[in-house]
Each structure stands twice: as structure tokens, then as C-alpha cells.
Amino acid sequence: MANTKKRSAKSEFWEAHVLSWKRGKLTQSEYCIQNKLSESSFSKWKAKLLPNLRGARKARKPKNKYYKHSKLSNAQVETLFAAFLCDMPVKDIAKKLAISEASAYKYYDLVRLDLIDGALNYPQLFFGAGMLLTLGAPPDVDKLAKRFKHTNPSIKGRENLIYHAIGNVLICHSLRKWSISETYYFWFQGLRMYFLKHYAENHGLDEEDWNFELAIQMQNEVSIMKLTVTAWLDWIRGGDKAAQFSSDVWEAIRDQHDYHTDAQYWFSTMLENLKWVVERKQSSKRNTYWDFFKPNKADFLEVNERIHKYLQNKENTT
């Protein structure tokens, strides 16, 4: 009985020291010198006690910093990101990563959603192309939606293809050079269309009530994601809500802008932006659109005037 109590007291003594050392910042040798302990005895008791001590082990970090439940390594996920942006066929990336084609499609769908989510929450990323999504489907959306090879063939129906279409159109938008002022203008126009088609009637307002100050007020009620999805659902449902903007407006928006001539610069920027967005989402360090980008009325008026001037000149020449 006495021996049991003696062993228990001894065990508690070393348990307290092992835990104290583990939670501190000293090396084992420094801790033993500071507390006048035998380093060999400490090592013996550490090996004996540490696996069973609560709180002794530090929390394990997820194996993958991008997708915590993924069995792929960080390097493999980054290869997947690059493959998606390069439009590598699913069968090829599946073979490269030694995964099934079904898994490759699943990963591509995840990447597509993260790309859209990141572009809508951080307008300074992906060359500002995310804000064009708030304008809804462009006239050539069907052509753009089929441009890439990584669309999952099991997804049937126009409504089920919405995120595939948005993702593909987003990549096409990113190929052009946009200014931060223009990205704000696109958001403003998308919000205006939402106001005219959905918001005004529900809030007892008229078309004449629309103004810059109301737009700022609405941004607290209507997220960029909701604005975009609503615009695209209008396109899917057709009817009088199918077309957000005419072909002439889209021509005025797109044809004034050059494409990125440095393909490597476009690819490396898109890849780094995508990695940043997914890792930030994984770590829950998420900021909203407005934390990074405050609208400026002067910027809007400048771009608005330029677009209208372009349309007016075109009308005068036809």
C-alpha cells in the first residue's frame, strides 16, 4: 500500500513537470537545469507519461491547408488549381494525381465554387472580373459556358449548370484588363438592375427613387453573392427578366479593353489569388467585399460617362 502511494506521488511529480515543460518554451535541457532535475529521469518519465497526458500534445494541424478533409497533399491541390485554370481535361488530372475521374470532377467543382466566391468577396482579386458577374449573363453566355472541358457531364439542365456557367464566364472576364473604378461601376449597375426587378416593388419604391445613396444603403441588405445568383437565375428562368443588358451595352463594356498579353502573368496571378482565397476560407480569416473596397461616387460617374459616350458615338455612326 505504501509502495503504491509512493509510486503515485512520484508519478504525479513527474507528470506535473512534463506538462509544465510541454506548455512552456524552454528546451528539455534548459527546463531540467532550471528546475534541478535529472535529464535522464525526465526523459524516461516523459516517454512513459506523455502519450497519456491530456492537453500535453499540441493540436494537430490539418494535413491539407486548402481542404482539411482532403487526402491530397498541399502540392497536389495546387497542381489541381493550376490544372483547372489551364483547362486540363479531367481524365488527365485524375491520372496525374492518381485519383478517380469522379473525384477529379468533385475537386474541380470545389475549385469553381471557391473561385466564384473569392471573386465576389474580393473585387481586387482575379483582375476585378468578379464584379462583372453581377451584371448577369452576357449575350454569348451559352458559347462561353461550353468553352472549357472540365464541366461535369453528369450535371444536366440549364439551372443545374448555373455555377459551371458562372465559373467559365468569370475566367473569360478575367482575361481582360479592368480598373478598380470599372469594377465598382459594374457592381453599381448590377445593383440597379436588382433594384428595378426585385427590390423596388418589395419596398414600395419607384424607378425614380434609385440613386447613389440608396445603392450604398442596399449593400448592407443585398450581398454580392445574392445579387449575382439572382441575376443569373433571371437568365435561367427567361421571360421578361432574361436579359440584364443589351448586346450594345456589353460591347461598350468589353470591347474597349485589351486582353492580357502576358499569359504567364495572367496564370500566375490567378493561381496565387485562388490559393490565397481557399486557404483564407479554410482558416476562417474571411473579410467582406466592403472591408477592402469602398465605393467612390466620382469613380462611378467617370466610368458611367465613358460608357454612355461610347454608346452615343456608336449610335451616331450607324
mmCIF file of C-alpha atoms in Angstrom:
data_model
loop_
_atom_site.group_PDB
_atom_site.id
_atom_site.type_symbol
_atom_site.label_atom_id
_atom_site.label_comp_id
_atom_site.label_asym_id
_atom_site.label_seq_id
_atom_site.Cartn_x
_atom_site.Cartn_y
_atom_site.Cartn_z
ATOM 1 C CA MET A 1 0.000 0.000 0.000
ATOM 2 C CA ALA A 2 2.854 2.330 0.947
ATOM 3 C CA ASN A 3 4.670 1.463 -2.303
ATOM 4 C CA THR A 4 1.528 2.276 -4.339
ATOM 5 C CA LYS A 5 1.198 5.693 -2.682
ATOM 6 C CA LYS A 6 4.908 6.307 -3.194
ATOM 7 C CA ARG A 7 4.687 5.423 -6.888
ATOM 8 C CA SER A 8 1.552 7.566 -7.261
ATOM 9 C CA ALA A 9 3.210 10.581 -5.687
ATOM 10 C CA LYS A 10 6.295 10.078 -7.849
ATOM 11 C CA SER A 11 4.162 9.761 -10.965
ATOM 12 C CA GLU A 12 2.250 12.938 -10.095
ATOM 13 C CA PHE A 13 5.537 14.785 -9.503
ATOM 14 C CA TRP A 14 6.896 13.936 -12.955
ATOM 15 C CA GLU A 15 3.522 14.394 -14.634
ATOM 16 C CA ALA A 16 3.362 17.974 -13.350
ATOM 17 C CA HIS A 17 6.883 18.700 -14.638
ATOM 18 C CA VAL A 18 6.334 17.112 -18.047
ATOM 19 C CA LEU A 19 3.149 19.110 -18.568
ATOM 20 C CA SER A 20 4.809 22.315 -17.367
ATOM 21 C CA TRP A 21 7.700 21.790 -19.792
ATOM 22 C CA LYS A 22 5.393 20.932 -22.676
ATOM 23 C CA ARG A 23 3.355 24.088 -22.240
ATOM 24 C CA GLY A 24 6.410 26.302 -21.929
ATOM 25 C CA LYS A 25 9.058 27.449 -24.377
ATOM 26 C CA LEU A 26 12.215 26.005 -22.791
ATOM 27 C CA THR A 27 14.139 23.098 -24.233
ATOM 28 C CA GLN A 28 14.171 19.907 -22.178
ATOM 29 C CA SER A 29 17.752 20.549 -21.068
ATOM 30 C CA GLU A 30 17.023 24.159 -20.062
ATOM 31 C CA TYR A 31 13.934 23.103 -18.123
ATOM 32 C CA CYS A 32 15.818 20.399 -16.197
ATOM 33 C CA ILE A 33 18.656 22.794 -15.287
ATOM 34 C CA GLN A 34 16.200 25.460 -14.171
ATOM 35 C CA ASN A 35 14.246 23.004 -12.006
ATOM 36 C CA LYS A 36 17.262 20.960 -10.829
ATOM 37 C CA LEU A 37 16.005 17.720 -12.382
ATOM 38 C CA SER A 38 17.887 14.735 -13.743
ATOM 39 C CA GLU A 39 17.611 14.978 -17.539
ATOM 40 C CA SER A 40 17.797 11.201 -17.963
ATOM 41 C CA SER A 41 14.994 10.677 -15.443
ATOM 42 C CA PHE A 42 12.980 13.390 -17.131
ATOM 43 C CA SER A 43 13.371 11.671 -20.499
ATOM 44 C CA LYS A 44 12.289 8.346 -19.054
ATOM 45 C CA TRP A 45 9.171 9.775 -17.431
ATOM 46 C CA LYS A 46 8.359 11.894 -20.483
ATOM 47 C CA ALA A 47 8.365 8.806 -22.697
ATOM 48 C CA LYS A 48 6.190 6.985 -20.195
ATOM 49 C CA LEU A 49 3.673 9.740 -19.451
ATOM 50 C CA LEU A 50 3.434 11.998 -22.468
ATOM 51 C CA PRO A 51 1.231 9.813 -24.721
ATOM 52 C CA ASN A 52 -1.441 9.635 -21.992
ATOM 53 C CA LEU A 53 -1.401 13.191 -20.700
ATOM 54 C CA ARG A 54 -4.404 15.334 -21.532
ATOM 55 C CA GLY A 55 -3.515 18.566 -23.230
ATOM 56 C CA ALA A 56 0.132 17.543 -23.464
ATOM 57 C CA ARG A 57 0.131 17.255 -27.224
ATOM 58 C CA LYS A 58 -0.322 20.303 -29.321
ATOM 59 C CA ALA A 59 -3.330 20.380 -31.598
ATOM 60 C CA ARG A 60 -2.560 18.695 -34.879
ATOM 61 C CA LYS A 61 -2.745 20.882 -37.910
ATOM 62 C CA PRO A 62 -4.873 19.672 -40.802
ATOM 63 C CA LYS A 63 -2.900 17.691 -43.328
ATOM 64 C CA ASN A 64 -4.130 19.934 -46.101
ATOM 65 C CA LYS A 65 -4.254 23.716 -45.657
ATOM 66 C CA TYR A 66 -6.719 24.132 -48.534
ATOM 67 C CA TYR A 67 -9.263 21.362 -47.942
ATOM 68 C CA LYS A 68 -8.924 19.879 -44.459
ATOM 69 C CA HIS A 69 -10.678 16.597 -45.247
ATOM 70 C CA SER A 70 -8.772 16.021 -48.457
ATOM 71 C CA LYS A 71 -6.334 13.139 -48.758
ATOM 72 C CA LEU A 72 -4.313 15.132 -51.281
ATOM 73 C CA SER A 73 -1.178 16.983 -50.230
ATOM 74 C CA ASN A 74 -0.911 20.761 -50.436
ATOM 75 C CA ALA A 75 1.277 20.429 -53.526
ATOM 76 C CA GLN A 76 -1.282 18.161 -55.208
ATOM 77 C CA VAL A 77 -4.117 20.620 -54.534
ATOM 78 C CA GLU A 78 -2.002 23.422 -56.000
ATOM 79 C CA THR A 79 -1.442 21.234 -59.063
ATOM 80 C CA LEU A 80 -5.211 20.803 -59.225
ATOM 81 C CA PHE A 81 -5.723 24.593 -59.091
ATOM 82 C CA ALA A 82 -3.262 25.050 -61.935
ATOM 83 C CA ALA A 83 -4.918 22.297 -63.964
ATOM 84 C CA PHE A 84 -8.321 23.914 -63.527
ATOM 85 C CA LEU A 85 -7.078 27.313 -64.725
ATOM 86 C CA CYS A 86 -5.310 25.680 -67.669
ATOM 87 C CA ASP A 87 -8.472 23.772 -68.563
ATOM 88 C CA MET A 88 -6.735 20.408 -68.258
ATOM 89 C CA PRO A 89 -9.184 17.574 -69.076
ATOM 90 C CA VAL A 90 -10.471 15.709 -66.030
ATOM 91 C CA LYS A 91 -9.095 12.355 -67.179
ATOM 92 C CA ASP A 92 -5.593 13.858 -67.404
ATOM 93 C CA ILE A 93 -5.573 15.467 -63.944
ATOM 94 C CA ALA A 94 -7.124 12.322 -62.461
ATOM 95 C CA LYS A 95 -4.272 10.274 -63.917
ATOM 96 C CA LYS A 96 -1.659 12.806 -62.794
ATOM 97 C CA LEU A 97 -2.905 12.797 -59.183
ATOM 98 C CA ALA A 98 -3.783 9.085 -59.158
ATOM 99 C CA ILE A 99 -7.424 9.726 -58.256
ATOM 100 C CA SER A 100 -10.683 8.657 -59.899
ATOM 101 C CA GLU A 101 -12.315 10.836 -62.537
ATOM 102 C CA ALA A 102 -15.328 11.186 -60.229
ATOM 103 C CA SER A 103 -13.043 12.629 -57.539
ATOM 104 C CA ALA A 104 -11.392 14.927 -60.054
ATOM 105 C CA TYR A 105 -14.803 16.305 -61.088
ATOM 106 C CA LYS A 106 -15.660 16.803 -57.425
ATOM 107 C CA TYR A 107 -12.449 18.756 -56.842
ATOM 108 C CA TYR A 108 -12.976 20.833 -59.972
ATOM 109 C CA ASP A 109 -16.465 21.724 -58.730
ATOM 110 C CA LEU A 110 -14.993 22.795 -55.371
ATOM 111 C CA VAL A 111 -12.381 24.939 -57.087
ATOM 112 C CA ARG A 112 -15.018 26.523 -59.306
ATOM 113 C CA LEU A 113 -17.173 27.490 -56.316
ATOM 114 C CA ASP A 114 -14.172 28.875 -54.425
ATOM 115 C CA LEU A 115 -13.151 30.884 -57.482
ATOM 116 C CA ILE A 116 -16.623 32.430 -57.753
ATOM 117 C CA ASP A 117 -16.897 33.028 -54.007
ATOM 118 C CA GLY A 118 -13.467 34.668 -53.875
ATOM 119 C CA ALA A 119 -14.091 36.858 -56.913
ATOM 120 C CA LEU A 120 -17.356 38.148 -55.428
ATOM 121 C CA ASN A 121 -15.946 38.809 -51.963
ATOM 122 C CA TYR A 122 -12.610 40.311 -53.016
ATOM 123 C CA PRO A 123 -13.033 42.540 -56.092
ATOM 124 C CA GLN A 124 -9.343 43.395 -56.137
ATOM 125 C CA LEU A 125 -8.580 39.742 -56.953
ATOM 126 C CA PHE A 126 -8.900 37.887 -60.267
ATOM 127 C CA PHE A 127 -8.389 41.184 -62.118
ATOM 128 C CA GLY A 128 -11.701 42.541 -60.795
ATOM 129 C CA ALA A 129 -13.650 40.207 -63.066
ATOM 130 C CA GLY A 130 -15.995 39.096 -60.287
ATOM 131 C CA MET A 131 -17.974 42.315 -60.379
ATOM 132 C CA LEU A 132 -18.975 41.691 -64.000
ATOM 133 C CA LEU A 133 -20.870 38.654 -62.744
ATOM 134 C CA THR A 134 -23.330 40.988 -61.022
ATOM 135 C CA LEU A 135 -24.424 42.139 -64.484
ATOM 136 C CA GLY A 136 -25.857 38.706 -65.148
ATOM 137 C CA ALA A 137 -25.350 36.553 -68.218
ATOM 138 C CA PRO A 138 -23.691 38.190 -71.244
ATOM 139 C CA PRO A 139 -25.286 37.663 -74.685
ATOM 140 C CA ASP A 140 -22.752 34.986 -75.621
ATOM 141 C CA VAL A 141 -23.118 33.108 -72.323
ATOM 142 C CA ASP A 142 -24.015 29.775 -73.932
ATOM 143 C CA LYS A 143 -20.848 29.882 -76.007
ATOM 144 C CA LEU A 144 -18.683 30.874 -73.041
ATOM 145 C CA ALA A 145 -20.292 28.278 -70.766
ATOM 146 C CA LYS A 146 -19.212 25.497 -73.128
ATOM 147 C CA ARG A 147 -15.726 26.850 -73.673
ATOM 148 C CA PHE A 148 -13.997 24.714 -71.059
ATOM 149 C CA LYS A 149 -13.518 20.962 -70.952
ATOM 150 C CA HIS A 150 -13.904 20.487 -67.194
ATOM 151 C CA THR A 151 -17.685 20.859 -66.976
ATOM 152 C CA ASN A 152 -19.125 17.803 -65.249
ATOM 153 C CA PRO A 153 -21.196 15.864 -67.844
ATOM 154 C CA SER A 154 -23.413 14.449 -65.096
ATOM 155 C CA ILE A 155 -24.825 17.946 -64.478
ATOM 156 C CA LYS A 156 -27.945 18.234 -66.603
ATOM 157 C CA GLY A 157 -30.340 21.122 -67.214
ATOM 158 C CA ARG A 158 -29.743 24.827 -67.540
ATOM 159 C CA GLU A 159 -30.444 25.600 -63.879
ATOM 160 C CA ASN A 160 -28.044 22.924 -62.653
ATOM 161 C CA LEU A 161 -25.353 24.365 -64.914
ATOM 162 C CA ILE A 162 -25.519 27.806 -63.324
ATOM 163 C CA TYR A 163 -22.273 27.599 -61.327
ATOM 164 C CA HIS A 164 -20.442 25.946 -64.223
ATOM 165 C CA ALA A 165 -21.582 28.760 -66.496
ATOM 166 C CA ILE A 166 -20.707 31.463 -63.959
ATOM 167 C CA GLY A 167 -17.275 29.938 -63.347
ATOM 168 C CA ASN A 168 -16.464 29.707 -67.041
ATOM 169 C CA VAL A 169 -17.700 33.241 -67.754
ATOM 170 C CA LEU A 170 -15.679 34.541 -64.803
ATOM 171 C CA ILE A 171 -12.468 33.120 -66.269
ATOM 172 C CA CYS A 172 -13.302 34.688 -69.638
ATOM 173 C CA HIS A 173 -13.950 38.062 -67.958
ATOM 174 C CA SER A 174 -10.610 37.863 -66.147
ATOM 175 C CA LEU A 175 -8.736 37.726 -69.452
ATOM 176 C CA ARG A 176 -9.427 41.426 -69.986
ATOM 177 C CA LYS A 177 -7.898 44.369 -68.136
ATOM 178 C CA TRP A 178 -10.287 46.173 -65.766
ATOM 179 C CA SER A 179 -9.678 49.101 -63.435
ATOM 180 C CA ILE A 180 -10.921 49.224 -59.848
ATOM 181 C CA SER A 181 -13.226 52.107 -60.853
ATOM 182 C CA GLU A 182 -14.814 49.933 -63.505
ATOM 183 C CA THR A 183 -15.388 47.041 -61.129
ATOM 184 C CA TYR A 184 -17.346 49.430 -58.917
ATOM 185 C CA TYR A 185 -19.356 50.634 -61.899
ATOM 186 C CA PHE A 186 -20.290 47.050 -62.794
ATOM 187 C CA TRP A 187 -21.441 46.361 -59.248
ATOM 188 C CA PHE A 188 -23.455 49.590 -59.222
ATOM 189 C CA GLN A 189 -25.221 48.690 -62.466
ATOM 190 C CA GLY A 190 -25.912 45.137 -61.281
ATOM 191 C CA LEU A 191 -27.411 46.505 -58.073
ATOM 192 C CA ARG A 192 -29.533 48.942 -60.091
ATOM 193 C CA MET A 193 -30.989 46.084 -62.144
ATOM 194 C CA TYR A 194 -31.730 44.184 -58.921
ATOM 195 C CA PHE A 195 -33.473 47.285 -57.580
ATOM 196 C CA LEU A 196 -35.644 47.635 -60.690
ATOM 197 C CA LYS A 197 -36.590 43.947 -60.953
ATOM 198 C CA HIS A 198 -36.877 42.873 -57.319
ATOM 199 C CA TYR A 199 -36.143 45.446 -54.614
ATOM 200 C CA ALA A 200 -38.336 48.442 -55.560
ATOM 201 C CA GLU A 201 -41.628 46.560 -55.678
ATOM 202 C CA ASN A 202 -40.973 44.792 -52.370
ATOM 203 C CA HIS A 203 -40.143 48.087 -50.637
ATOM 204 C CA GLY A 204 -42.808 50.310 -52.169
ATOM 205 C CA LEU A 205 -40.329 52.336 -54.239
ATOM 206 C CA ASP A 206 -40.421 53.671 -57.797
ATOM 207 C CA GLU A 207 -37.779 53.677 -60.522
ATOM 208 C CA GLU A 208 -37.161 57.397 -59.869
ATOM 209 C CA ASP A 209 -36.099 56.619 -56.281
ATOM 210 C CA TRP A 210 -32.869 54.995 -57.429
ATOM 211 C CA ASN A 211 -29.711 56.964 -56.548
ATOM 212 C CA PHE A 212 -26.149 56.546 -55.337
ATOM 213 C CA GLU A 213 -27.058 56.884 -51.646
ATOM 214 C CA LEU A 214 -29.720 54.173 -51.924
ATOM 215 C CA ALA A 215 -27.171 51.863 -53.525
ATOM 216 C CA ILE A 216 -24.869 52.297 -50.524
ATOM 217 C CA GLN A 217 -27.780 51.546 -48.201
ATOM 218 C CA MET A 218 -28.728 48.435 -50.178
ATOM 219 C CA GLN A 219 -25.245 46.943 -49.981
ATOM 220 C CA ASN A 220 -25.912 46.199 -46.296
ATOM 221 C CA GLU A 221 -29.017 44.210 -47.241
ATOM 222 C CA VAL A 222 -28.039 42.538 -50.516
ATOM 223 C CA SER A 223 -24.818 40.533 -50.587
ATOM 224 C CA ILE A 224 -22.756 40.414 -53.762
ATOM 225 C CA MET A 225 -23.390 36.658 -53.953
ATOM 226 C CA LYS A 226 -27.160 37.134 -53.708
ATOM 227 C CA LEU A 227 -27.033 39.887 -56.301
ATOM 228 C CA THR A 228 -25.133 37.663 -58.733
ATOM 229 C CA VAL A 229 -27.138 34.482 -58.238
ATOM 230 C CA THR A 230 -30.417 36.402 -58.607
ATOM 231 C CA ALA A 231 -29.233 37.949 -61.882
ATOM 232 C CA TRP A 232 -28.242 34.561 -63.258
ATOM 233 C CA LEU A 233 -31.432 32.878 -62.118
ATOM 234 C CA ASP A 234 -33.321 35.571 -64.000
ATOM 235 C CA TRP A 235 -31.419 34.486 -67.101
ATOM 236 C CA ILE A 236 -32.270 30.843 -66.473
ATOM 237 C CA ARG A 237 -35.962 31.490 -65.889
ATOM 238 C CA GLY A 238 -36.219 33.567 -69.047
ATOM 239 C CA GLY A 239 -39.209 35.698 -69.785
ATOM 240 C CA ASP A 240 -39.002 39.454 -69.481
ATOM 241 C CA LYS A 241 -36.213 39.106 -66.923
ATOM 242 C CA ALA A 242 -33.861 37.100 -69.144
ATOM 243 C CA ALA A 243 -31.696 39.925 -70.481
ATOM 244 C CA GLN A 244 -29.986 42.185 -67.964
ATOM 245 C CA PHE A 245 -28.202 44.307 -70.560
ATOM 246 C CA SER A 246 -28.315 44.592 -74.329
ATOM 247 C CA SER A 247 -25.565 43.437 -76.674
ATOM 248 C CA ASP A 248 -24.630 47.082 -77.273
ATOM 249 C CA VAL A 249 -24.001 47.673 -73.570
ATOM 250 C CA TRP A 250 -21.871 44.531 -73.312
ATOM 251 C CA GLU A 251 -19.953 45.621 -76.394
ATOM 252 C CA ALA A 252 -19.337 49.011 -74.785
ATOM 253 C CA ILE A 253 -18.105 47.319 -71.630
ATOM 254 C CA ARG A 254 -15.852 44.680 -73.169
ATOM 255 C CA ASP A 255 -14.582 45.941 -76.486
ATOM 256 C CA GLN A 256 -12.783 48.951 -75.022
ATOM 257 C CA HIS A 257 -10.455 46.693 -73.074
ATOM 258 C CA ASP A 258 -7.378 44.824 -74.185
ATOM 259 C CA TYR A 259 -6.657 41.242 -73.258
ATOM 260 C CA HIS A 260 -3.718 40.425 -71.008
ATOM 261 C CA THR A 261 -0.860 39.941 -73.440
ATOM 262 C CA ASP A 262 1.339 38.136 -70.902
ATOM 263 C CA ALA A 263 -0.300 34.728 -70.481
ATOM 264 C CA GLN A 264 2.162 33.692 -67.767
ATOM 265 C CA TYR A 265 1.364 36.820 -65.743
ATOM 266 C CA TRP A 266 -2.364 36.121 -66.034
ATOM 267 C CA PHE A 267 -1.918 32.493 -64.980
ATOM 268 C CA SER A 268 0.424 33.163 -62.035
ATOM 269 C CA THR A 269 -1.820 35.955 -60.713
ATOM 270 C CA MET A 270 -4.969 33.853 -60.973
ATOM 271 C CA LEU A 271 -3.237 30.907 -59.287
ATOM 272 C CA GLU A 272 -1.888 32.975 -56.384
ATOM 273 C CA ASN A 273 -5.280 34.650 -55.889
ATOM 274 C CA LEU A 274 -7.036 31.278 -55.865
ATOM 275 C CA LYS A 275 -4.585 29.782 -53.361
ATOM 276 C CA TRP A 276 -4.979 32.821 -51.085
ATOM 277 C CA VAL A 277 -8.792 32.689 -51.205
ATOM 278 C CA VAL A 278 -9.095 28.958 -50.478
ATOM 279 C CA GLU A 279 -6.518 28.979 -47.674
ATOM 280 C CA ARG A 280 -8.150 32.032 -46.090
ATOM 281 C CA LYS A 281 -11.552 30.370 -46.281
ATOM 282 C CA GLN A 282 -10.129 27.247 -44.641
ATOM 283 C CA SER A 283 -8.669 29.262 -41.753
ATOM 284 C CA SER A 284 -11.907 31.284 -41.341
ATOM 285 C CA LYS A 285 -9.962 34.524 -41.824
ATOM 286 C CA ARG A 286 -12.665 35.927 -44.012
ATOM 287 C CA ASN A 287 -13.300 39.546 -44.844
ATOM 288 C CA THR A 288 -16.143 41.002 -46.814
ATOM 289 C CA TYR A 289 -16.174 42.986 -50.006
ATOM 290 C CA TRP A 290 -16.541 46.257 -48.147
ATOM 291 C CA ASP A 291 -13.549 45.710 -45.881
ATOM 292 C CA PHE A 292 -11.304 46.121 -48.919
ATOM 293 C CA PHE A 293 -13.210 48.323 -51.305
ATOM 294 C CA LYS A 294 -15.212 51.469 -50.544
ATOM 295 C CA PRO A 295 -17.263 52.858 -53.439
ATOM 296 C CA ASN A 296 -16.466 56.315 -54.721
ATOM 297 C CA LYS A 297 -19.141 58.329 -56.489
ATOM 298 C CA ALA A 298 -16.615 60.186 -58.641
ATOM 299 C CA ASP A 299 -15.246 56.880 -59.958
ATOM 300 C CA PHE A 300 -18.719 55.731 -60.880
ATOM 301 C CA LEU A 301 -19.576 58.975 -62.695
ATOM 302 C CA GLU A 302 -16.345 58.875 -64.704
ATOM 303 C CA VAL A 303 -16.888 55.327 -65.952
ATOM 304 C CA ASN A 304 -20.604 55.919 -66.492
ATOM 305 C CA GLU A 305 -19.849 58.933 -68.678
ATOM 306 C CA ARG A 306 -17.303 56.976 -70.716
ATOM 307 C CA ILE A 307 -19.722 54.091 -71.345
ATOM 308 C CA HIS A 308 -22.521 56.431 -72.404
ATOM 309 C CA LYS A 309 -20.160 58.372 -74.662
ATOM 310 C CA TYR A 310 -19.121 55.125 -76.349
ATOM 311 C CA LEU A 311 -22.759 54.154 -76.952
ATOM 312 C CA GLN A 312 -23.620 57.636 -78.222
ATOM 313 C CA ASN A 313 -20.731 57.652 -80.682
ATOM 314 C CA LYS A 314 -21.748 54.237 -81.951
ATOM 315 C CA GLU A 315 -25.329 55.406 -82.433
ATOM 316 C CA ASN A 316 -24.159 58.484 -84.353
ATOM 317 C CA THR A 317 -22.040 56.417 -86.716
ATOM 318 C CA THR A 318 -24.792 53.939 -87.619
#
